[in-house]
PDB file of C-alpha atoms in Angstrom:
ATOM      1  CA  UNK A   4       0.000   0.000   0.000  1.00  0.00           C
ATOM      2  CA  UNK A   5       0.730   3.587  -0.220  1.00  0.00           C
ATOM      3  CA  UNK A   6       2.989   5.814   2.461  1.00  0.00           C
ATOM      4  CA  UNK A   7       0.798   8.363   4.101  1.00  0.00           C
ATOM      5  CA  UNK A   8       1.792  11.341   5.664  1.00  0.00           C
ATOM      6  CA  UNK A   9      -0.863  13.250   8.310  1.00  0.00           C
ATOM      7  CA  UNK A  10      -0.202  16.558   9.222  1.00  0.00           C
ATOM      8  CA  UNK A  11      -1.543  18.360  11.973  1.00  0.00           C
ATOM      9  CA  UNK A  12      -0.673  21.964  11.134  1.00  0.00           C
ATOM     10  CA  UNK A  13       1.165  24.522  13.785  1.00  0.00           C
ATOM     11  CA  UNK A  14      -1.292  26.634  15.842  1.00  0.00           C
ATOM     12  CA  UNK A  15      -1.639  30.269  14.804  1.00  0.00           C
ATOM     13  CA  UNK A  16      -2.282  33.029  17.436  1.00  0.00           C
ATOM     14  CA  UNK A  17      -2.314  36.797  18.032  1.00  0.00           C
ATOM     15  CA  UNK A  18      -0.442  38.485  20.707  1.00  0.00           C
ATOM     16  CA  UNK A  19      -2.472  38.369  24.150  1.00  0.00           C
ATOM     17  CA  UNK A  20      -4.093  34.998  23.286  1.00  0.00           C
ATOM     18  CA  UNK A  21      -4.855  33.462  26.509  1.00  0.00           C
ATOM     19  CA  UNK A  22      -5.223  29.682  24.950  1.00  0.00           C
ATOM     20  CA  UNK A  23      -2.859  27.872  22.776  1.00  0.00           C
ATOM     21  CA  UNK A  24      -4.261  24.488  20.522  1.00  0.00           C
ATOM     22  CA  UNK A  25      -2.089  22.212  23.117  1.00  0.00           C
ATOM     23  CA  UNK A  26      -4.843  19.871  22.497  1.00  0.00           C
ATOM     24  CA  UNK A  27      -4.814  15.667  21.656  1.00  0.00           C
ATOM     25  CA  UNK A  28      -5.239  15.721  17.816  1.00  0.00           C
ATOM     26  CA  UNK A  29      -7.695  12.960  17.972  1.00  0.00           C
ATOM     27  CA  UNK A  30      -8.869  13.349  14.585  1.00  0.00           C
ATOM     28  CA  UNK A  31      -6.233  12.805  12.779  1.00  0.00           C
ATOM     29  CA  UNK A  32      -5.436   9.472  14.886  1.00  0.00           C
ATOM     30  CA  UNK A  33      -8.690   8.488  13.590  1.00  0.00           C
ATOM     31  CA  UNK A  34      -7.491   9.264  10.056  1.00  0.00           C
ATOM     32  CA  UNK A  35      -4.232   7.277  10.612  1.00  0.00           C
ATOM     33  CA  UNK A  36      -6.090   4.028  12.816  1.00  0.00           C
ATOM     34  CA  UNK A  37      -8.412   4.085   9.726  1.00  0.00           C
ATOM     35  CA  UNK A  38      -5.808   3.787   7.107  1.00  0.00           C
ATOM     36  CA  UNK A  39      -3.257   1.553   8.884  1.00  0.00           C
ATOM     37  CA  UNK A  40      -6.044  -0.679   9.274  1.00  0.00           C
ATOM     38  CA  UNK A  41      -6.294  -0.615   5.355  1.00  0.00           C
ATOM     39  CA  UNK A  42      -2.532  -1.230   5.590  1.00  0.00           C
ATOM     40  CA  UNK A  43      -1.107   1.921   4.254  1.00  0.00           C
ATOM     41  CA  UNK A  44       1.825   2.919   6.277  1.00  0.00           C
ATOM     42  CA  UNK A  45       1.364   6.121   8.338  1.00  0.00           C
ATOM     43  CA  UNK A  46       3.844   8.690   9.775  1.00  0.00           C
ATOM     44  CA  UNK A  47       1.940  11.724  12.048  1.00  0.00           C
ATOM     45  CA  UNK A  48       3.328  14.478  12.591  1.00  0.00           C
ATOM     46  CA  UNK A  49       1.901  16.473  15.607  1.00  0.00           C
ATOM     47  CA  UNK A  50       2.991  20.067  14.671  1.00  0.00           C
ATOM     48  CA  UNK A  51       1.789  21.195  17.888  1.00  0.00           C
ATOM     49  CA  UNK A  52       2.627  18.540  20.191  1.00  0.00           C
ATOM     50  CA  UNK A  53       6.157  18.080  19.080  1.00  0.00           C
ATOM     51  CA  UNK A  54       7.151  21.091  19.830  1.00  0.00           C
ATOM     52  CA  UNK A  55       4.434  22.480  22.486  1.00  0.00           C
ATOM     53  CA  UNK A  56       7.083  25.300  23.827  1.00  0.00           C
ATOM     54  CA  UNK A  57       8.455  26.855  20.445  1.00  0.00           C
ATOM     55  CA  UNK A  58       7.009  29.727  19.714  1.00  0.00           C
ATOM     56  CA  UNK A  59       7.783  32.174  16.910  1.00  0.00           C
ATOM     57  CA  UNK A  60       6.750  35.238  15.348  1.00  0.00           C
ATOM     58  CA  UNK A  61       4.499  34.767  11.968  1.00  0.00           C
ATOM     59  CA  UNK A  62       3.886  37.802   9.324  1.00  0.00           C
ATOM     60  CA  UNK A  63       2.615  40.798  11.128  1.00  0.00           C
ATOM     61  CA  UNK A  64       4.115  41.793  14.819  1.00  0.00           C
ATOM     62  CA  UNK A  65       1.051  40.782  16.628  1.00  0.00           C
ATOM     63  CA  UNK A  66       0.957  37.063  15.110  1.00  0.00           C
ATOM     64  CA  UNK A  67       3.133  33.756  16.374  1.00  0.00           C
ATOM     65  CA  UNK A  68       2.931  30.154  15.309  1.00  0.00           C
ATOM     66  CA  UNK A  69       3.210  27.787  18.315  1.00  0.00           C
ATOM     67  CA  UNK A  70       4.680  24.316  17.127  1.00  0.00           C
ATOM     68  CA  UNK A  71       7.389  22.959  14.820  1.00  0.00           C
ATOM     69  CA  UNK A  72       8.528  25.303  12.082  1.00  0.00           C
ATOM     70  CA  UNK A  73       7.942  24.234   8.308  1.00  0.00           C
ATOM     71  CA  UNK A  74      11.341  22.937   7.484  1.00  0.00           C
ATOM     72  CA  UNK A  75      11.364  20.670  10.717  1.00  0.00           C
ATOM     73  CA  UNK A  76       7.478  19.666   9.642  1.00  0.00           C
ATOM     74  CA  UNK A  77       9.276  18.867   6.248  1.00  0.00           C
ATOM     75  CA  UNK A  78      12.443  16.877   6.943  1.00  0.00           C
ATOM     76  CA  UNK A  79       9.733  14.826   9.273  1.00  0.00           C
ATOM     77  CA  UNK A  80       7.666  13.629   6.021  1.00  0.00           C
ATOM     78  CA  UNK A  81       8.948  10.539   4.376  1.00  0.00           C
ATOM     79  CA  UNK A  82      10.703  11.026   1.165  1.00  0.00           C
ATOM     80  CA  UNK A  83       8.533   8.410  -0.941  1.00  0.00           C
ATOM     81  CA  UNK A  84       5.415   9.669   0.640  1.00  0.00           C
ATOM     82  CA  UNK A  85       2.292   8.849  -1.854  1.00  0.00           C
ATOM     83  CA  UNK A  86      -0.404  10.777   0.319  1.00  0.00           C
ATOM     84  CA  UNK A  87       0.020  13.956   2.615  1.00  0.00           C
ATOM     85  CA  UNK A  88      -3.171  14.885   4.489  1.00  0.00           C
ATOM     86  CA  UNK A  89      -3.346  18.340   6.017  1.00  0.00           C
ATOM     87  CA  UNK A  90      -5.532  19.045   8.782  1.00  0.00           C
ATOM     88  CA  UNK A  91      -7.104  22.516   8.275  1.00  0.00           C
ATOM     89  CA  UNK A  92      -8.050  23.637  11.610  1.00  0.00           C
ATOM     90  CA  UNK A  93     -10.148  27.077  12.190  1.00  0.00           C
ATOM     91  CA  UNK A  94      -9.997  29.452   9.731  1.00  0.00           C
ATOM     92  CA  UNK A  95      -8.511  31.868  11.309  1.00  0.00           C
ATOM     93  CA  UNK A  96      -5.679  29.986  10.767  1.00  0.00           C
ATOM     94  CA  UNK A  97      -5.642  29.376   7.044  1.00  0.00           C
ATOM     95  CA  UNK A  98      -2.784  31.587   6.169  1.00  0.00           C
ATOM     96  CA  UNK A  99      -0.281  29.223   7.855  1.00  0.00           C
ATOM     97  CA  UNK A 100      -1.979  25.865   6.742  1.00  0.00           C
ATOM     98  CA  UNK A 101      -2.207  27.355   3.208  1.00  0.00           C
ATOM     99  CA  UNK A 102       1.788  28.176   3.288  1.00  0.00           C
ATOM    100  CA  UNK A 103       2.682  24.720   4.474  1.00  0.00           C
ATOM    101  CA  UNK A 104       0.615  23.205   1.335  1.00  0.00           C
ATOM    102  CA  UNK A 105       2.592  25.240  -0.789  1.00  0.00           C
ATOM    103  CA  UNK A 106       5.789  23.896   0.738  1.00  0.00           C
ATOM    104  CA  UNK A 107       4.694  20.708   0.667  1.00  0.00           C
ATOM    105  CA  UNK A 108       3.899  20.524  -2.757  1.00  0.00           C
ATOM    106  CA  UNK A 109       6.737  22.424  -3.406  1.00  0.00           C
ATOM    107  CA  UNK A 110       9.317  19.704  -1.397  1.00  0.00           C
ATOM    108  CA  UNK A 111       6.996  16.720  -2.458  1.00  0.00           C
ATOM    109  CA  UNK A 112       5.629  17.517  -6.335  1.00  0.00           C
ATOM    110  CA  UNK A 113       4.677  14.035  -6.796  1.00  0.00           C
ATOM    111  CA  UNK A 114       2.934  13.477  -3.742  1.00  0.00           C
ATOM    112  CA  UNK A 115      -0.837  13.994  -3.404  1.00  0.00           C
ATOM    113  CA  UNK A 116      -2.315  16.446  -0.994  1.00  0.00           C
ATOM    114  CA  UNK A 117      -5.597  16.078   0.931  1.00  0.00           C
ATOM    115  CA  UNK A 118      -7.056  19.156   3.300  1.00  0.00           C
ATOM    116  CA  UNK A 119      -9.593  18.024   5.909  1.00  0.00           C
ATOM    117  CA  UNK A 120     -10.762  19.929   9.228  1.00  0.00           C
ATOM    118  CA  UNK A 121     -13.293  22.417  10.137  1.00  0.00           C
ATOM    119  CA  UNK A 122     -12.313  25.116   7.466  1.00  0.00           C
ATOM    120  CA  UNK A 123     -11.913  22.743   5.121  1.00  0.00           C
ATOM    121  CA  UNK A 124     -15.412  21.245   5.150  1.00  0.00           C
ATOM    122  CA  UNK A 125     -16.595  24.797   5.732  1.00  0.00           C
ATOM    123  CA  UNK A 126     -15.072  26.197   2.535  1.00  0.00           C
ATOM    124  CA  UNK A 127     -14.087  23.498  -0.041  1.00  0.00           C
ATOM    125  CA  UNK A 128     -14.516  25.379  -3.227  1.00  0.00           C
ATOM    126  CA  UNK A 129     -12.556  28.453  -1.839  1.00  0.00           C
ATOM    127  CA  UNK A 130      -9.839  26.293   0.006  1.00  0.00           C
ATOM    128  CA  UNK A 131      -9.414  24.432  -3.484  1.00  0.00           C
ATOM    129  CA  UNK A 132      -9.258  27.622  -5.641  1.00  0.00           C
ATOM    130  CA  UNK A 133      -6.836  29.294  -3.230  1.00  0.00           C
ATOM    131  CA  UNK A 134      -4.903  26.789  -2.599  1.00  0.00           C
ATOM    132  CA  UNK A 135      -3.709  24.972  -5.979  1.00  0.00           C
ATOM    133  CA  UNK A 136      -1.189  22.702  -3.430  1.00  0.00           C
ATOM    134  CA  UNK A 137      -4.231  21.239  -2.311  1.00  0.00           C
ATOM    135  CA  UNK A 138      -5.411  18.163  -4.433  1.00  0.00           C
ATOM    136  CA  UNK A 139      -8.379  16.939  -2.721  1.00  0.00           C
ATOM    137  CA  UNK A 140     -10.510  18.153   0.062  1.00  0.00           C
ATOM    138  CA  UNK A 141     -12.539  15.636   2.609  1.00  0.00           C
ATOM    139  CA  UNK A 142     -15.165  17.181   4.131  1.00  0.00           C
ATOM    140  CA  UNK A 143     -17.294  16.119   7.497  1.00  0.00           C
ATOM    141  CA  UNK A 144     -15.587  13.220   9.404  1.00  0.00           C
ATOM    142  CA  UNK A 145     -13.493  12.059   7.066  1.00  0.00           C
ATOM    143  CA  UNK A 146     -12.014   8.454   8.657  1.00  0.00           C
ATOM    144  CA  UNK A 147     -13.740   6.550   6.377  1.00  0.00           C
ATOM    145  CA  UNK A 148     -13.508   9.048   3.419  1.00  0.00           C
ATOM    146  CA  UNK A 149      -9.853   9.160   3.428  1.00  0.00           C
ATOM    147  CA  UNK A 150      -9.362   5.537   3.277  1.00  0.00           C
ATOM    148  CA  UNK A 151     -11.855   5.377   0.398  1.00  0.00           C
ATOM    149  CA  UNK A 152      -9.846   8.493  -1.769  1.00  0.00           C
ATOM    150  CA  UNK A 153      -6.238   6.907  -1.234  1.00  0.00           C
ATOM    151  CA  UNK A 154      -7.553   3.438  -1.914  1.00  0.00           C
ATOM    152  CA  UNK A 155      -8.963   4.704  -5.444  1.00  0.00           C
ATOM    153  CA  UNK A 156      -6.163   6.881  -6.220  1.00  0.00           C
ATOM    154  CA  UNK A 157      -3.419   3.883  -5.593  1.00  0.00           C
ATOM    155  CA  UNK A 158      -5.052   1.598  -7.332  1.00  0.00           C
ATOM    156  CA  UNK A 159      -5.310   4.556 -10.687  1.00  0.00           C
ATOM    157  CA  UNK A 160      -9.243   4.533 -10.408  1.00  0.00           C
ATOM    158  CA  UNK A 161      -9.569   8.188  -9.483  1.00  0.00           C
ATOM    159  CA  UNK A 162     -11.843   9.931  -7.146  1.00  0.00           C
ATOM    160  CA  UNK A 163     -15.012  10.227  -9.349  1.00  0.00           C
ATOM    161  CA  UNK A 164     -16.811   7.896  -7.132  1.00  0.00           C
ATOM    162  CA  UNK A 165     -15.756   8.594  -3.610  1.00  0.00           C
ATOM    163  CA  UNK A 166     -17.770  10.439  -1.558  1.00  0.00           C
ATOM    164  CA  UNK A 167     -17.589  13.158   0.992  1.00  0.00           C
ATOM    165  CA  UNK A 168     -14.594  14.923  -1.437  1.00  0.00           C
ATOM    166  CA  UNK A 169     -14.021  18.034  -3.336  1.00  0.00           C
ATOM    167  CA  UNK A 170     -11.461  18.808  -6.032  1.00  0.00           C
TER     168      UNK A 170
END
C-alpha cells in the first residue's frame, strides 16, 4: 500500500491569546487508525505537540505560530510519501496551513495532498481555488472518506466515485 503522511498543522495566534491548541489531535489518529487498518503505512506528525514550547513570530508583529517550524514539519515527512493529508483547523488559521501546502507541494511535487478539518469542510470550493497545493478536500468526518480516496487513487481509479470529497 501507499505511504501516508498526516499533518496536523502549527497553531496560529495573536499576541495576548490566553489559549494555545495544546490539544490531543484525535482526529487525525482516527485518520491514521483508519488507514493503517487498510494497511497503508502512516507517519503523524503532531505540529503542535512536538514542539508544544516553540514559539515564533508569523507575518505581522502581533501574530506567532506555536509548534514545529515548516522545514522541521518537512524533513519529518517521508521522502517516498504517496499521500500527505493536512488538517485545516479554524480558519482563522488558514494563512499558515495554506503556506505549508505550498511547501509541501513544493518539497513533495509528486505526492498527493488532501485538506480536511473544520475550514476545510466549511469552505471546499474556496480552500481548493486558493490553494492549488491542495489536491483533494474531505469534508465532514473524514475516517472513512480518506481511506476510500487513497484506496482509489493507488489503485489509478480516481476519485469520481468517492464520496464526501471536493477537487
Amino acid at each position: 500500500m501507499s505511504k501516508v503522511a498526516i499533518i496536523r498543522t502549527p497553531s496560529l495566534f495573536a499576541a495576548g491569546a490566553l489559549t494555545l491548541s495544546a490539544t490531543p489531535p484525535l482526529g487525525i489518529a482516527y485518520l491514521a487508525a483508519g488507514l493503517r487498518t487498510a494497511g497503508h503505512p502512516v507517519s503523524i506528525i503532531d505540529a503542535v505537540g512536538e514542539a508544544i514550547e516553540q514559539v515564533y513570530p508569523f507575518g505581522r508583529k502581533n501574530l506567532f505560530v506555536n509548534g514545529l517550524t515548516f522545514k522541521e514539519i518537512l524533513d519529518r515527512v517521508p521522502a517516498d510519501v504517496k499521500f500527505i493529508c493536512v488538517s485545516f483547523p479554524f480558519s482563522h488559521e488558514w494563512p499558515l496551513a495554506k503556506r505549508l501546502c505550498f511547501a509541501l507541494k513544493e518539497r513533495f511535487p509528486r505526492a498527493v495532498i488532501i485538506g480536511g478539518g473544520e475550514h476545510i469542510t466549511a469552505m471546499p470550493d474556496f480552500s481548493l481555488r486558493h490553494c492549488a497545493a491542495l489536491d483533494y478536500a474531505v469534508l465532514g468526518e473524514g475516517e472513512e472518506t480518506i481511506v476510500e480516496l487513497t484506496g482509489a487513487l493507488s489503485r489509478d481509479e480516481g476519485a469520481d466515485n468517492v464520496a464526501g470529497i471536493a477537487f
